[in-house]
Coordinates of C-alpha atoms in Angstrom, one line a residue:
X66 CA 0.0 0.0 0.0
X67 CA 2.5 2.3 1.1
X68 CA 4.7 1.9 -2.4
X69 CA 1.8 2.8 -4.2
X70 CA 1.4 6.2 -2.0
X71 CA 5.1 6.7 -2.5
X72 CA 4.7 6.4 -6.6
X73 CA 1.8 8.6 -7.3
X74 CA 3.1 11.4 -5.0
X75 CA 6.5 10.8 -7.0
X76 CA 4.5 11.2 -10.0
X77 CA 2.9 14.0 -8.9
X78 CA 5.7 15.8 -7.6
X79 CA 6.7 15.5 -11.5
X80 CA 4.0 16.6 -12.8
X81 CA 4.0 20.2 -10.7
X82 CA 7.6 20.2 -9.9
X83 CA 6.7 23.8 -8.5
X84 CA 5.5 21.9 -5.4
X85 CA 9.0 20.3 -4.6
X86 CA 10.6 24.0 -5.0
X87 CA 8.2 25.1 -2.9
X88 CA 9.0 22.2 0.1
X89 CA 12.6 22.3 -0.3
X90 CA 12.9 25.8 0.5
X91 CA 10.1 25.7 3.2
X92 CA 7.8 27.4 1.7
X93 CA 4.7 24.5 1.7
X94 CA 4.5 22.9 4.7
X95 CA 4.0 18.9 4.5
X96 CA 0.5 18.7 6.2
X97 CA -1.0 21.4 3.6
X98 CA 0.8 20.0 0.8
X99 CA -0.2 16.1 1.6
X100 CA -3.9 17.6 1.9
X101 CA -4.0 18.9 -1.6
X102 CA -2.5 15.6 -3.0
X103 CA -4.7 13.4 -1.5
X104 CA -7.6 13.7 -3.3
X105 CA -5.2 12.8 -6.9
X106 CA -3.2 10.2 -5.0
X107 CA -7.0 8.1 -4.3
X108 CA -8.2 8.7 -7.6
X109 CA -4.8 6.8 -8.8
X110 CA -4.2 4.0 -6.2
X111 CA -8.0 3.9 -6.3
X112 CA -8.7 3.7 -2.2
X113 CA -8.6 5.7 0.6
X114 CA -5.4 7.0 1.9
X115 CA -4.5 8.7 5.6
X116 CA -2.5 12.0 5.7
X117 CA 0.0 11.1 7.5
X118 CA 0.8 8.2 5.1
X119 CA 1.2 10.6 2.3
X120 CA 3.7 13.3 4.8
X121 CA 6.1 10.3 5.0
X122 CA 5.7 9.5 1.3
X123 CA 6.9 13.1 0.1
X124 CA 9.7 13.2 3.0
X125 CA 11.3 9.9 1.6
X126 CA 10.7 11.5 -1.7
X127 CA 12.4 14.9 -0.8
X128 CA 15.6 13.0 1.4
X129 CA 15.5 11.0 -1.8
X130 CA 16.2 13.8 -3.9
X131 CA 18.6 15.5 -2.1
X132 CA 20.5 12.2 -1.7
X133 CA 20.5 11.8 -5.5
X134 CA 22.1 14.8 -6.4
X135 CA 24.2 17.9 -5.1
X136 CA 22.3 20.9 -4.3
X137 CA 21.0 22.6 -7.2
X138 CA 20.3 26.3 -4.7
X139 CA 23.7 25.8 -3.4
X140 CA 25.6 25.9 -7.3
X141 CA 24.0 28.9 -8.3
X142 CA 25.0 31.1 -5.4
X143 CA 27.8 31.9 -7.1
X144 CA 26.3 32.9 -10.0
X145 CA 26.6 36.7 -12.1
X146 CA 24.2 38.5 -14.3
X147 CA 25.4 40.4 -16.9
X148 CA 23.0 42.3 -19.6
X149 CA 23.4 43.3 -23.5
X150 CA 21.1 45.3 -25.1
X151 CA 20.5 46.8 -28.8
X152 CA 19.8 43.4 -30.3
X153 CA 17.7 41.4 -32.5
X154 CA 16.3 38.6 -33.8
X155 CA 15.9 37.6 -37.5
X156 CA 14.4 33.9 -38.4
X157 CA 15.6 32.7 -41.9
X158 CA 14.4 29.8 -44.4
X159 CA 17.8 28.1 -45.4
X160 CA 17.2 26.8 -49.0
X161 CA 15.8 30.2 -49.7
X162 CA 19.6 32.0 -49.8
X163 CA 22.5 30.1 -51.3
X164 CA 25.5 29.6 -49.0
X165 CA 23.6 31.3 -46.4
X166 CA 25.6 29.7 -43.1
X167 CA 28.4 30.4 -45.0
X168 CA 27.7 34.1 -45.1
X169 CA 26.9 34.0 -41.8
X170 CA 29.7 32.2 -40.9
X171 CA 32.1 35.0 -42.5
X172 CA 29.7 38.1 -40.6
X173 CA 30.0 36.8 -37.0
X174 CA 33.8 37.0 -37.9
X175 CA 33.8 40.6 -37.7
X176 CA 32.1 41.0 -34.2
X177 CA 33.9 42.9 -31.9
X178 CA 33.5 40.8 -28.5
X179 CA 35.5 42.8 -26.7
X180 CA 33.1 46.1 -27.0
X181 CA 30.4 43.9 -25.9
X182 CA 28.6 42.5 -29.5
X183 CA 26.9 39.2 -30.0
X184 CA 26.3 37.2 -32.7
X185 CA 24.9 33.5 -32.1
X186 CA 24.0 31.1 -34.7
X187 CA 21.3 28.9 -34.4
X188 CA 20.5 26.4 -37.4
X189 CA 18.3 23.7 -38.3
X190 CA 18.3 21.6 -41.3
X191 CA 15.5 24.1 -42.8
X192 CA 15.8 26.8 -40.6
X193 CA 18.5 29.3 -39.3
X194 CA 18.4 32.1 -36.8
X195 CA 20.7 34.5 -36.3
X196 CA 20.6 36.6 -32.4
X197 CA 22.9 39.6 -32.7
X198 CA 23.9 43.2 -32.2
X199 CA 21.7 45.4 -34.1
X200 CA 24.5 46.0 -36.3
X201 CA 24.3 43.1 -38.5
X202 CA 21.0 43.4 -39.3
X203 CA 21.8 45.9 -42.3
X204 CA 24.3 43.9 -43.6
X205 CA 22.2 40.5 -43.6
X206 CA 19.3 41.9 -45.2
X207 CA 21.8 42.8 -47.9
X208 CA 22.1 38.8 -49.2
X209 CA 19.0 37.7 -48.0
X210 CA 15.5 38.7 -49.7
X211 CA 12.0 39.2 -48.2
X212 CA 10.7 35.8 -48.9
X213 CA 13.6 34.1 -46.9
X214 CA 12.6 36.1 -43.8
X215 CA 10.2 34.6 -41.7
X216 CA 10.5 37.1 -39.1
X217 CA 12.6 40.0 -37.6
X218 CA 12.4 41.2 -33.9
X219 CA 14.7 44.3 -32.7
X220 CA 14.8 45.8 -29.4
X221 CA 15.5 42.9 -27.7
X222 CA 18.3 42.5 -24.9
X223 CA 20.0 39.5 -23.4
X224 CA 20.0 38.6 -19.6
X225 CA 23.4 35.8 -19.5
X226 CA 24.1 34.6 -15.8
X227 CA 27.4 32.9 -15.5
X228 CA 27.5 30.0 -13.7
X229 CA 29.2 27.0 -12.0
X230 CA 30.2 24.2 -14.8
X231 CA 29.0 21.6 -12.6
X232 CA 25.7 23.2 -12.7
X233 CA 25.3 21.7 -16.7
X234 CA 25.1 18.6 -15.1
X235 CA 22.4 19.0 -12.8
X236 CA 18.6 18.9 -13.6
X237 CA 16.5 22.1 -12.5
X238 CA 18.6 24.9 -14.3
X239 CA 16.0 26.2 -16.9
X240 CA 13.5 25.2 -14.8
X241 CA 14.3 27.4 -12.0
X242 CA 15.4 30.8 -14.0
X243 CA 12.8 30.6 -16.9
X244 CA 10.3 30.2 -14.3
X245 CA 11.8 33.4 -12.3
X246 CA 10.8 35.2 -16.0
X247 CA 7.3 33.3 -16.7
X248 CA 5.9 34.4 -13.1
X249 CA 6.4 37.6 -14.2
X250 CA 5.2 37.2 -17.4
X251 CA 8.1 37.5 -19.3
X252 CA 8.1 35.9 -22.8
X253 CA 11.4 34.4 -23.9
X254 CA 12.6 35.1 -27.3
X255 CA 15.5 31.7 -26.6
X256 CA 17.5 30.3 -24.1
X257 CA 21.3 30.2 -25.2
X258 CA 23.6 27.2 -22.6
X259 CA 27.5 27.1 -23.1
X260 CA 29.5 25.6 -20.5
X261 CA 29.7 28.7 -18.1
X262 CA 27.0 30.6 -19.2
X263 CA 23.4 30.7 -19.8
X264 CA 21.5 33.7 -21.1
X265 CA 18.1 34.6 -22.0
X266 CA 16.9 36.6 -25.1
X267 CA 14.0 39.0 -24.1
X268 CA 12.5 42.3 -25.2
X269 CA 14.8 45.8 -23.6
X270 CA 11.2 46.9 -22.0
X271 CA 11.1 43.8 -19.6
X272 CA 15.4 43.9 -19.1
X273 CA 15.0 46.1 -16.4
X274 CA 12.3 43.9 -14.9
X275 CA 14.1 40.9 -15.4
X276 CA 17.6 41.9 -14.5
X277 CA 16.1 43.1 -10.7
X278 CA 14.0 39.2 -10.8
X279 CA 17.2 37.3 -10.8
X280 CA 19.2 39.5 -8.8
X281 CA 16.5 39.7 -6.1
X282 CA 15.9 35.8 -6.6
X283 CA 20.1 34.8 -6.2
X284 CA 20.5 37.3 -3.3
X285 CA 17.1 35.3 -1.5
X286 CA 19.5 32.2 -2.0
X287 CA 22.2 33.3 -0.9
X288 CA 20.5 34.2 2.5
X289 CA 18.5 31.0 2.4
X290 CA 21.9 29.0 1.8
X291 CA 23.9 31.1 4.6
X292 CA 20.7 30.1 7.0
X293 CA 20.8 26.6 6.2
X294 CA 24.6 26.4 7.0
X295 CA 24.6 28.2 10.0
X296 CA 21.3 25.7 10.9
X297 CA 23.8 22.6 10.2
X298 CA 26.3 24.1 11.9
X299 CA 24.4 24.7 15.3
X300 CA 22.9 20.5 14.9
X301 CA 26.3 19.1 14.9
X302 CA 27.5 21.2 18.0

């Protein structure tokens, strides 16, 4: 009985995963959570279950996590926001422009990282996107023509947040900071991951908005991170 408690609130914790950010950092309380899954958890084991059964089913599944895997809240503590803005967006058909990555190839040569430009590349076997400094927008509409354009955005900036290189490894990344810009309703033009960095394309009227999100959100882990040590610390006194 008590395994199949323990696999629909794992399944349900899944399905919301919302609800297990919300426990880890103490936020949902285990009685109020168990008493909203309840009702779900009967209609898929298909009898009736006690609360306190389903409390001890989402603390195994909660230790369980932790022991699985290092802490995701704990990684990004470290983490840096940086901003660009004065960039856009331009979505191409490939077979539409001949040798187009190959004129794309030779443009992003000519970006000037060091003065803060961007160009990223994104291509597909029909499609290709190009993310830059408003630059280069002039100088690809010179070799491409309107029916190869299937759309063009400007005004658009890019949050990037350098983080920890273990932090690639771990589920729960674009999880937790898309969800920081969706609960502000936020839309997200991509979401660009290298090894140290991940950065998100949005319009320059929410980059204000955004920037002070994350920032806000990383300093509230820091404290909550800083709590829980000096918490650890006082238990094994």
């Amino acid at each position: 009985m008590s395994k199949g408690i323990s696999s629909a609130v794992r399944v349900l914790l899944d399905d919301v995963p919302f609800l297990s950010l919300g426990v880890d950092k103490e936020v949902i309380n285990y009685s109020g959570l168990a008493r909203m899954l309840i009702p779900r958890i009967e209609a898929q084991v298909g009898f009736k279950v006690a609360e306190h059964a389903v409390i001890a089913a989402i603390r195994r599944e909660m230790k369980k996590t932790h022991e699985e895997s290092p802490s995701f809240l704990s990684l990004i503590t470290h983490a840096a926001i940086f901003v660009h803005t004065g960039m856009f967006r331009i979505d191409l058909v490939r077979k539409s422009v001949p040798q187009l990555s190959e004129k794309l190839y030779e443009l992003e040569k000519t970006t000037d990282y060091e003065k803060g430009e961007r160009f990223f590349l994104i291509q597909r076997r029909t499609e290709v996107s190009v993310i830059a400094h408003k630059r280069f927008l002039a100088q690809i509409l010179k070799f491409v023509d309107k029916s190869s354009i299937q759309k063009i955005t400007e005004n658009l900036a890019m949050i990037s947040i350098k983080v920890p290189p273990e932090l690639i490894d771990l589920p729960g990344e674009f999880y937790y900071f898309s969800g920081l810009f969706t609960r502000r309703n936020i839309p997200l033009s991509e979401i660009i991951r290298t090894h140290n960095w991940i950065s998100f394309v949005i319009t320059e009227s929410h980059a204000p908005l955004a920037y002070k999100r994350i920032a806000t959100a990383l300093e509230e882990v820091r404290k909550f991170n800083s709590s829980m040590e000096k918490t650890s610390k006082q238990n094994t006194q």
